[in-house]
Amino acid sequence: MGAMKRSFAPALITAALVFAPACKSEDAKTDAAADAKDAKDGKAKDGDVKDADAKDGDKSAVIKEVAAAGGADTGDSLKLVPDGAMVVGTIDLAMLAKMPAFNAGMLAGMVNDPEAREALTTMQSCGIQLNMFRRISFAGTEEGGKGMGIIDGKGISERSVLDCLAAKAKEKDGTVVTFTDGSGYTIGVADKDDMVIIAMGSDRLVLTTKKWQAEIEGRVKGEGVAAIDGGLKAAMPLADTSKRVWMVIGTSKELSGELKGQPLESMVGAGVWLDGDFDAQSAKSFDMGVKIGMPDDAKATAGKDFLTTQYAQVAPMAAMFGLPPGLADKVQFGTAGSTVTIGLSLNQADLKAIEAAAKKMGGGAGGPGHPCRDRKSVV
């Protein structure tokens, strides 16, 4: 959306992705207290549609589902993703916020990109703070121009916030954002950009493009089929939704073509997750897992053997980067029935070794010893 796009969407998504651990556990306690007060006052919780004038019969099916779940279930946000998506995933910011990490206020000093800094300033001037974020879900297709982000956070889609951002966009380059109210939601479309914003109640923003707007608006109304119930249904069991960051990747004719003749040609999808434990001083652990679904046990074994062989060919290159012997062996390949499994678990000693190697290679303070503290610039 011209300025809207530069001053809103990138900052929301980039900041949340990179600085997810920023909110201290005290923020979680504050939010919990606020939720308790809201409940006492009869107010809706995160994810609810706060429209006192709207009756249940006026709300779409999906909006009712979101309200019933209170925004706590990952599935309620992914129900908004139309069938045809190739990838869906979630970053659980509320879970990340429970880790005792650096303060969110460090963000301003760590963002050096002028455009991103401007976006951050605009967000803050309109009342959007990082500790308001709870969760980001995302989706995309193989087709260009179709992507979406679903951001859940306390008060991030209040109408006053949207109006403020629209005013900032117009002030910057004349971009005019037109808001249209639907049954329980509001859509904002700009005249100079491809970005579309759908506000569901006061605690959820859906960011997409004009190319995908009609299908996503249909899902908001309860029309059509969700990707997780359609093309991605077979792949969804591969997801570990208990992790802080996870995603599922489906299959397509194009992907099958690229894998043609290889043991993974018949894969039904893949799930990927990332997790770890970080405190204010260092990264204590890092874990990653991958599950690749195959039609049967035999094909899973063949796929595992193929990946093991491929990895064995590149693993020795770790020494070229100064990594200690044996660190590459931390990657484990296996099978569980018809699923290929890949796992990587690094402890604090491993992470310190990687940090030392990075510094030796010239990474200096930008090494991976801590995902945030050691970074001079993140965008």
Tab-separated table of C-alpha atoms in Angstrom:
chain	number	residue	atom	x	y	z
A	1	MET	CA	0.000	0.000	0.000
A	2	GLY	CA	2.656	2.541	-0.864
A	3	ALA	CA	3.452	4.030	2.501
A	4	MET	CA	0.912	1.753	4.146
A	5	LYS	CA	2.850	-1.247	2.951
A	6	ARG	CA	6.216	0.172	3.948
A	7	SER	CA	5.036	1.583	7.248
A	8	PHE	CA	2.825	-1.226	8.431
A	9	ALA	CA	2.990	-4.764	7.063
A	10	PRO	CA	6.784	-5.201	6.823
A	11	ALA	CA	7.350	-3.800	10.276
A	12	LEU	CA	4.668	-5.947	11.863
A	13	ILE	CA	5.873	-9.158	10.291
A	14	THR	CA	9.634	-8.548	10.343
A	15	ALA	CA	9.678	-7.274	13.890
A	16	ALA	CA	7.578	-10.134	15.163
A	17	LEU	CA	9.645	-12.763	13.364
A	18	VAL	CA	13.019	-11.459	14.452
A	19	PHE	CA	12.175	-10.126	17.885
A	20	ALA	CA	9.623	-12.674	18.986
A	21	PRO	CA	11.468	-13.447	22.260
A	22	ALA	CA	11.524	-9.745	23.136
A	23	CYS	CA	8.562	-9.678	25.491
A	24	LYS	CA	9.568	-10.658	29.002
A	25	SER	CA	7.581	-13.039	31.102
A	26	GLU	CA	6.234	-10.023	32.966
A	27	ASP	CA	4.435	-9.030	29.749
A	28	ALA	CA	2.694	-12.383	29.713
A	29	LYS	CA	1.600	-11.821	33.304
A	30	THR	CA	0.337	-8.349	32.413
A	31	ASP	CA	-1.635	-9.739	29.464
A	32	ALA	CA	-3.063	-12.513	31.643
A	33	ALA	CA	-4.197	-9.922	34.176
A	34	ALA	CA	-5.740	-7.869	31.382
A	35	ASP	CA	-7.574	-10.939	30.083
A	36	ALA	CA	-8.905	-11.632	33.575
A	37	LYS	CA	-10.129	-8.043	33.872
A	38	ASP	CA	-11.757	-8.259	30.436
A	39	ALA	CA	-13.535	-11.436	31.459
A	40	LYS	CA	-14.787	-9.767	34.646
A	41	ASP	CA	-16.008	-6.784	32.662
A	42	GLY	CA	-17.683	-9.011	30.101
A	43	LYS	CA	-15.324	-8.058	27.314
A	44	ALA	CA	-14.211	-10.361	24.535
A	45	LYS	CA	-10.780	-11.999	24.723
A	46	ASP	CA	-8.088	-12.055	22.025
A	47	GLY	CA	-9.457	-13.223	18.717
A	48	ASP	CA	-13.056	-12.379	19.664
A	49	VAL	CA	-15.152	-10.180	17.464
A	50	LYS	CA	-15.883	-7.131	19.575
A	51	ASP	CA	-19.048	-5.883	17.963
A	52	ALA	CA	-21.697	-5.233	20.554
A	53	ASP	CA	-24.282	-4.433	17.896
A	54	ALA	CA	-23.717	-7.592	15.843
A	55	LYS	CA	-25.923	-10.567	16.584
A	56	ASP	CA	-24.728	-14.137	16.127
A	57	GLY	CA	-26.791	-14.490	12.988
A	58	ASP	CA	-24.949	-11.568	11.421
A	59	LYS	CA	-21.487	-13.093	11.841
A	60	SER	CA	-19.842	-15.364	9.315
A	61	ALA	CA	-19.190	-18.999	10.170
A	62	VAL	CA	-15.441	-18.547	10.478
A	63	ILE	CA	-15.758	-15.437	12.636
A	64	LYS	CA	-17.959	-17.400	15.029
A	65	GLU	CA	-15.309	-20.106	15.130
A	66	VAL	CA	-12.597	-17.575	15.932
A	67	ALA	CA	-14.689	-16.024	18.680
A	68	ALA	CA	-15.466	-19.404	20.206
A	69	ALA	CA	-11.792	-20.354	20.259
A	70	GLY	CA	-10.793	-17.066	21.811
A	71	GLY	CA	-7.892	-16.867	19.394
A	72	ALA	CA	-6.027	-19.545	21.367
A	73	ASP	CA	-6.098	-22.292	18.760
A	74	THR	CA	-3.713	-22.175	15.809
A	75	GLY	CA	-6.328	-23.898	13.687
A	76	ASP	CA	-8.790	-21.029	13.940
A	77	SER	CA	-6.431	-18.688	12.101
A	78	LEU	CA	-5.429	-21.268	9.485
A	79	LYS	CA	-9.107	-21.845	8.728
A	80	LEU	CA	-8.891	-18.503	6.936
A	81	VAL	CA	-6.335	-19.802	4.405
A	82	PRO	CA	-8.074	-20.753	1.131
A	83	ASP	CA	-7.494	-24.091	-0.540
A	84	GLY	CA	-4.652	-23.912	-3.016
A	85	ALA	CA	-2.041	-22.810	-0.487
A	86	MET	CA	1.242	-24.688	-0.781
A	87	VAL	CA	2.569	-23.772	2.658
A	88	VAL	CA	1.043	-22.741	5.995
A	89	GLY	CA	2.670	-22.167	9.345
A	90	THR	CA	2.592	-20.371	12.647
A	91	ILE	CA	4.957	-18.488	14.927
A	92	ASP	CA	3.662	-18.622	18.491
A	93	LEU	CA	4.744	-15.290	19.898
A	94	ALA	CA	2.913	-15.775	23.188
A	95	MET	CA	4.929	-18.926	23.863
A	96	LEU	CA	8.153	-17.223	22.865
A	97	ALA	CA	7.320	-14.313	25.147
A	98	LYS	CA	7.503	-16.612	28.150
A	99	MET	CA	11.248	-16.944	27.677
A	100	PRO	CA	13.274	-14.508	29.815
A	101	ALA	CA	14.934	-12.598	26.992
A	102	PHE	CA	16.056	-9.114	26.068
A	103	ASN	CA	13.707	-6.167	26.360
A	104	ALA	CA	11.475	-5.238	23.431
A	105	GLY	CA	12.710	-1.675	23.694
A	106	MET	CA	16.041	-2.786	22.220
A	107	LEU	CA	14.327	-3.043	18.830
A	108	ALA	CA	14.666	0.613	17.935
A	109	GLY	CA	18.416	0.516	18.455
A	110	MET	CA	18.877	-2.685	16.461
A	111	VAL	CA	16.956	-1.827	13.312
A	112	ASN	CA	19.320	0.039	11.017
A	113	ASP	CA	17.423	-0.115	7.723
A	114	PRO	CA	15.898	3.368	7.223
A	115	GLU	CA	12.664	2.078	5.727
A	116	ALA	CA	12.165	-0.479	8.489
A	117	ARG	CA	12.989	2.113	11.139
A	118	GLU	CA	10.412	4.447	9.618
A	119	ALA	CA	7.860	1.625	9.633
A	120	LEU	CA	8.586	0.923	13.281
A	121	THR	CA	8.174	4.581	14.172
A	122	THR	CA	4.848	4.704	12.332
A	123	MET	CA	3.621	1.601	14.141
A	124	GLN	CA	4.514	3.033	17.511
A	125	SER	CA	2.977	6.421	16.738
A	126	CYS	CA	-0.285	4.604	15.978
A	127	GLY	CA	-0.186	2.677	19.228
A	128	ILE	CA	1.175	-0.686	18.033
A	129	GLN	CA	3.818	-2.127	20.355
A	130	LEU	CA	5.653	-5.439	20.060
A	131	ASN	CA	4.265	-6.821	23.281
A	132	MET	CA	0.794	-6.656	21.730
A	133	PHE	CA	1.645	-9.500	19.340
A	134	ARG	CA	0.466	-12.998	20.229
A	135	ARG	CA	0.831	-15.076	17.066
A	136	ILE	CA	1.615	-14.825	13.375
A	137	SER	CA	0.303	-17.371	10.908
A	138	PHE	CA	1.346	-17.333	7.265
A	139	ALA	CA	0.492	-19.004	3.980
A	140	GLY	CA	1.445	-18.896	0.332
A	141	THR	CA	0.938	-20.558	-3.014
A	142	GLU	CA	3.212	-21.497	-5.876
A	143	GLU	CA	1.405	-18.890	-7.932
A	144	GLY	CA	3.010	-15.475	-7.688
A	145	GLY	CA	1.146	-12.688	-5.925
A	146	LYS	CA	-0.760	-14.901	-3.503
A	147	GLY	CA	0.454	-14.754	0.063
A	148	MET	CA	-1.036	-13.872	3.412
A	149	GLY	CA	-0.142	-13.198	7.020
A	150	ILE	CA	-2.528	-13.445	9.948
A	151	ILE	CA	-1.441	-11.434	12.968
A	152	ASP	CA	-3.136	-11.919	16.332
A	153	GLY	CA	-2.512	-9.363	19.032
A	154	LYS	CA	-4.324	-7.371	21.640
A	155	GLY	CA	-5.798	-4.247	20.066
A	156	ILE	CA	-3.733	-4.318	16.861
A	157	SER	CA	-6.773	-4.039	14.604
A	158	GLU	CA	-8.741	-1.416	16.497
A	159	ARG	CA	-10.372	0.956	14.022
A	160	SER	CA	-8.500	3.885	15.521
A	161	VAL	CA	-5.219	2.114	14.736
A	162	LEU	CA	-6.264	1.452	11.138
A	163	ASP	CA	-7.381	5.047	10.658
A	164	CYS	CA	-4.081	6.280	12.048
A	165	LEU	CA	-2.042	4.090	9.694
A	166	ALA	CA	-4.172	5.172	6.748
A	167	ALA	CA	-3.622	8.823	7.669
A	168	LYS	CA	0.139	8.235	7.838
A	169	ALA	CA	0.049	6.616	4.388
A	170	LYS	CA	-1.791	9.574	2.891
A	171	GLU	CA	0.528	12.010	4.599
A	172	LYS	CA	3.593	10.247	3.205
A	173	ASP	CA	2.805	9.859	-0.504
A	174	GLY	CA	-0.885	10.562	-1.047
A	175	THR	CA	-1.975	6.932	-0.793
A	176	VAL	CA	-5.706	6.725	-0.106
A	177	VAL	CA	-6.896	3.705	1.872
A	178	THR	CA	-10.595	2.924	1.561
A	179	PHE	CA	-12.228	0.925	4.343
A	180	THR	CA	-15.343	-1.160	3.752
A	181	ASP	CA	-17.249	-2.763	6.618
A	182	GLY	CA	-18.511	-6.312	6.248
A	183	SER	CA	-20.373	-8.544	8.690
A	184	GLY	CA	-17.930	-8.586	11.596
A	185	TYR	CA	-14.876	-7.473	9.635
A	186	THR	CA	-13.408	-4.455	7.853
A	187	ILE	CA	-11.378	-4.463	4.631
A	188	GLY	CA	-8.856	-1.766	3.783
A	189	VAL	CA	-7.692	-1.378	0.164
A	190	ALA	CA	-5.253	1.248	-1.091
A	191	ASP	CA	-5.318	2.960	-4.462
A	192	LYS	CA	-1.545	2.783	-5.035
A	193	ASP	CA	-0.566	-0.672	-3.814
A	194	ASP	CA	-1.414	-4.364	-3.962
A	195	MET	CA	-1.689	-4.849	-0.195
A	196	VAL	CA	-5.083	-5.598	1.372
A	197	ILE	CA	-5.822	-5.520	5.115
A	198	ILE	CA	-8.736	-7.343	6.686
A	199	ALA	CA	-9.437	-6.477	10.320
A	200	MET	CA	-11.439	-9.093	12.214
A	201	GLY	CA	-12.616	-7.551	15.438
A	202	SER	CA	-9.974	-5.595	17.296
A	203	ASP	CA	-7.360	-8.319	17.808
A	204	ARG	CA	-6.708	-9.845	14.379
A	205	LEU	CA	-5.255	-8.516	11.137
A	206	VAL	CA	-5.140	-10.458	7.890
A	207	LEU	CA	-2.638	-9.115	5.355
A	208	THR	CA	-2.893	-10.277	1.761
A	209	THR	CA	-2.867	-9.074	-1.840
A	210	LYS	CA	-5.587	-8.018	-4.214
A	211	LYS	CA	-4.963	-11.187	-6.215
A	212	TRP	CA	-6.014	-13.380	-3.270
A	213	GLN	CA	-8.507	-10.971	-1.717
A	214	ALA	CA	-11.708	-12.540	-3.063
A	215	GLU	CA	-10.839	-16.067	-1.931
A	216	ILE	CA	-9.688	-14.957	1.516
A	217	GLU	CA	-12.718	-12.748	2.006
A	218	GLY	CA	-14.766	-15.814	1.090
A	219	ARG	CA	-13.094	-17.784	3.872
A	220	VAL	CA	-13.776	-14.941	6.312
A	221	LYS	CA	-17.450	-15.295	5.360
A	222	GLY	CA	-17.279	-19.070	5.790
A	223	GLU	CA	-17.349	-19.793	2.067
A	224	GLY	CA	-15.127	-22.197	0.139
A	225	VAL	CA	-12.694	-24.756	1.563
A	226	ALA	CA	-9.757	-24.133	3.892
A	227	ALA	CA	-6.366	-25.365	2.710
A	228	ILE	CA	-5.900	-27.456	5.860
A	229	ASP	CA	-9.143	-29.283	5.018
A	230	GLY	CA	-8.339	-29.513	1.310
A	231	GLY	CA	-5.026	-29.793	-0.487
A	232	LEU	CA	-2.965	-29.728	2.722
A	233	LYS	CA	-5.118	-32.167	4.676
A	234	ALA	CA	-2.782	-35.124	4.088
A	235	ALA	CA	0.262	-33.077	5.113
A	236	MET	CA	-1.167	-31.521	8.302
A	237	PRO	CA	-0.484	-34.587	10.522
A	238	LEU	CA	3.216	-33.986	9.803
A	239	ALA	CA	3.073	-30.677	11.693
A	240	ASP	CA	4.163	-30.414	15.311
A	241	THR	CA	1.918	-27.568	16.373
A	242	SER	CA	3.253	-27.691	19.935
A	243	LYS	CA	6.467	-25.977	18.806
A	244	ARG	CA	7.087	-22.253	18.835
A	245	VAL	CA	7.621	-22.135	15.079
A	246	TRP	CA	6.233	-24.682	12.639
A	247	MET	CA	5.074	-24.982	9.055
A	248	VAL	CA	3.671	-27.539	6.644
A	249	ILE	CA	4.553	-27.824	2.979
A	250	GLY	CA	2.278	-29.585	0.521
A	251	THR	CA	2.978	-31.097	-2.862
A	252	SER	CA	2.347	-29.897	-6.381
A	253	LYS	CA	2.905	-30.982	-9.947
A	254	GLU	CA	5.857	-28.625	-10.192
A	255	LEU	CA	7.511	-30.015	-7.068
A	256	SER	CA	6.840	-33.589	-8.146
A	257	GLY	CA	8.448	-32.753	-11.468
A	258	GLU	CA	11.573	-31.472	-9.761
A	259	LEU	CA	11.778	-34.670	-7.692
A	260	LYS	CA	10.996	-36.977	-10.582
A	261	GLY	CA	13.126	-40.097	-10.547
A	262	GLN	CA	14.242	-39.505	-6.933
A	263	PRO	CA	13.091	-41.503	-3.899
A	264	LEU	CA	11.188	-38.479	-2.587
A	265	GLU	CA	9.120	-38.125	-5.758
A	266	SER	CA	6.033	-39.622	-4.112
A	267	MET	CA	6.139	-37.543	-0.905
A	268	VAL	CA	2.753	-36.383	0.368
A	269	GLY	CA	4.094	-33.343	2.197
A	270	ALA	CA	6.509	-32.203	4.874
A	271	GLY	CA	6.395	-30.619	8.311
A	272	VAL	CA	9.154	-28.433	9.750
A	273	TRP	CA	9.525	-27.026	13.252
A	274	LEU	CA	12.007	-24.885	15.180
A	275	ASP	CA	12.332	-24.413	18.902
A	276	GLY	CA	14.907	-23.578	21.539
A	277	ASP	CA	15.702	-21.964	24.845
A	278	PHE	CA	17.205	-18.475	25.035
A	279	ASP	CA	17.865	-16.167	27.919
A	280	ALA	CA	19.254	-12.657	28.145
A	281	GLN	CA	22.857	-13.827	27.914
A	282	SER	CA	22.999	-16.739	25.507
A	283	ALA	CA	21.252	-19.376	23.500
A	284	LYS	CA	20.962	-22.463	25.687
A	285	SER	CA	19.613	-24.844	23.100
A	286	PHE	CA	18.318	-25.063	19.566
A	287	ASP	CA	16.119	-27.806	18.144
A	288	MET	CA	14.842	-28.442	14.642
A	289	GLY	CA	12.776	-31.261	13.220
A	290	VAL	CA	11.533	-32.305	9.793
A	291	LYS	CA	8.959	-34.950	8.909
A	292	ILE	CA	8.451	-36.047	5.301
A	293	GLY	CA	5.363	-38.102	4.599
A	294	MET	CA	5.666	-40.998	2.152
A	295	PRO	CA	3.030	-43.415	0.796
A	296	ASP	CA	4.388	-46.449	2.701
A	297	ASP	CA	7.151	-47.689	4.995
A	298	ALA	CA	9.350	-48.961	2.175
A	299	LYS	CA	9.334	-45.608	0.397
A	300	ALA	CA	10.102	-43.871	3.683
A	301	THR	CA	13.160	-46.085	4.171
A	302	ALA	CA	14.304	-45.369	0.622
A	303	GLY	CA	13.814	-41.647	1.192
A	304	LYS	CA	15.774	-41.745	4.441
A	305	ASP	CA	18.647	-43.624	2.795
A	306	PHE	CA	18.698	-41.128	-0.071
A	307	LEU	CA	18.842	-38.108	2.248
A	308	THR	CA	21.460	-39.744	4.469
A	309	THR	CA	23.695	-40.313	1.437
A	310	GLN	CA	23.182	-36.767	0.176
A	311	TYR	CA	23.985	-35.305	3.570
A	312	ALA	CA	27.111	-37.443	3.977
A	313	GLN	CA	28.485	-35.819	0.841
A	314	VAL	CA	28.161	-32.278	2.174
A	315	ALA	CA	28.725	-32.800	5.923
A	316	PRO	CA	32.554	-32.729	5.624
A	317	MET	CA	32.275	-29.136	4.406
A	318	ALA	CA	31.477	-28.146	8.011
A	319	ALA	CA	35.219	-28.240	8.735
A	320	MET	CA	35.745	-25.582	6.070
A	321	PHE	CA	33.779	-23.205	8.283
A	322	GLY	CA	35.822	-24.061	11.360
A	323	LEU	CA	33.123	-26.111	13.039
A	324	PRO	CA	34.331	-28.731	15.526
A	325	PRO	CA	34.550	-32.351	14.361
A	326	GLY	CA	31.398	-34.264	15.137
A	327	LEU	CA	29.058	-31.279	15.116
A	328	ALA	CA	27.727	-32.253	11.704
A	329	ASP	CA	26.909	-35.676	13.138
A	330	LYS	CA	24.270	-34.034	15.293
A	331	VAL	CA	21.868	-34.266	12.343
A	332	GLN	CA	19.965	-37.523	12.692
A	333	PHE	CA	17.970	-39.324	9.993
A	334	GLY	CA	15.375	-41.983	10.678
A	335	THR	CA	11.918	-43.284	9.901
A	336	ALA	CA	8.678	-43.702	11.803
A	337	GLY	CA	6.410	-45.900	9.766
A	338	SER	CA	5.811	-44.141	6.467
A	339	THR	CA	7.485	-40.925	7.642
A	340	VAL	CA	11.082	-39.830	7.138
A	341	THR	CA	12.376	-37.972	10.191
A	342	ILE	CA	15.258	-35.517	10.451
A	343	GLY	CA	16.320	-34.040	13.753
A	344	LEU	CA	18.907	-31.612	15.039
A	345	SER	CA	19.460	-30.754	18.693
A	346	LEU	CA	22.216	-28.398	19.788
A	347	ASN	CA	23.131	-27.729	23.400
A	348	GLN	CA	24.810	-24.642	24.801
A	349	ALA	CA	28.307	-26.049	24.221
A	350	ASP	CA	27.449	-26.702	20.569
A	351	LEU	CA	26.116	-23.191	20.135
A	352	LYS	CA	29.200	-21.677	21.749
A	353	ALA	CA	31.363	-23.684	19.327
A	354	ILE	CA	29.360	-22.339	16.390
A	355	GLU	CA	29.666	-18.807	17.753
A	356	ALA	CA	33.431	-19.182	18.108
A	357	ALA	CA	33.696	-20.537	14.567
A	358	ALA	CA	31.667	-17.638	13.239
A	359	LYS	CA	33.905	-15.117	14.994
A	360	LYS	CA	36.968	-16.880	13.641
A	361	MET	CA	35.533	-16.658	10.139
A	362	GLY	CA	35.077	-12.914	10.608
A	363	GLY	CA	31.537	-12.897	11.954
A	364	GLY	CA	32.597	-11.079	15.115
A	365	ALA	CA	29.672	-10.151	17.291
A	366	GLY	CA	27.307	-11.159	14.537
A	367	GLY	CA	27.830	-14.853	15.244
A	368	PRO	CA	24.969	-17.067	16.334
A	369	GLY	CA	25.774	-17.050	20.056
A	370	HIS	CA	22.511	-15.224	20.694
A	371	PRO	CA	19.865	-14.620	18.032
A	372	CYS	CA	19.251	-11.014	19.003
A	373	ARG	CA	21.860	-9.537	21.341
A	374	ASP	CA	24.773	-10.186	18.984
A	375	ARG	CA	23.139	-8.747	15.886
A	376	LYS	CA	24.057	-5.231	14.781
A	377	SER	CA	21.233	-5.066	12.277
A	378	VAL	CA	18.304	-7.336	11.666
A	379	VAL	CA	16.677	-5.823	8.596
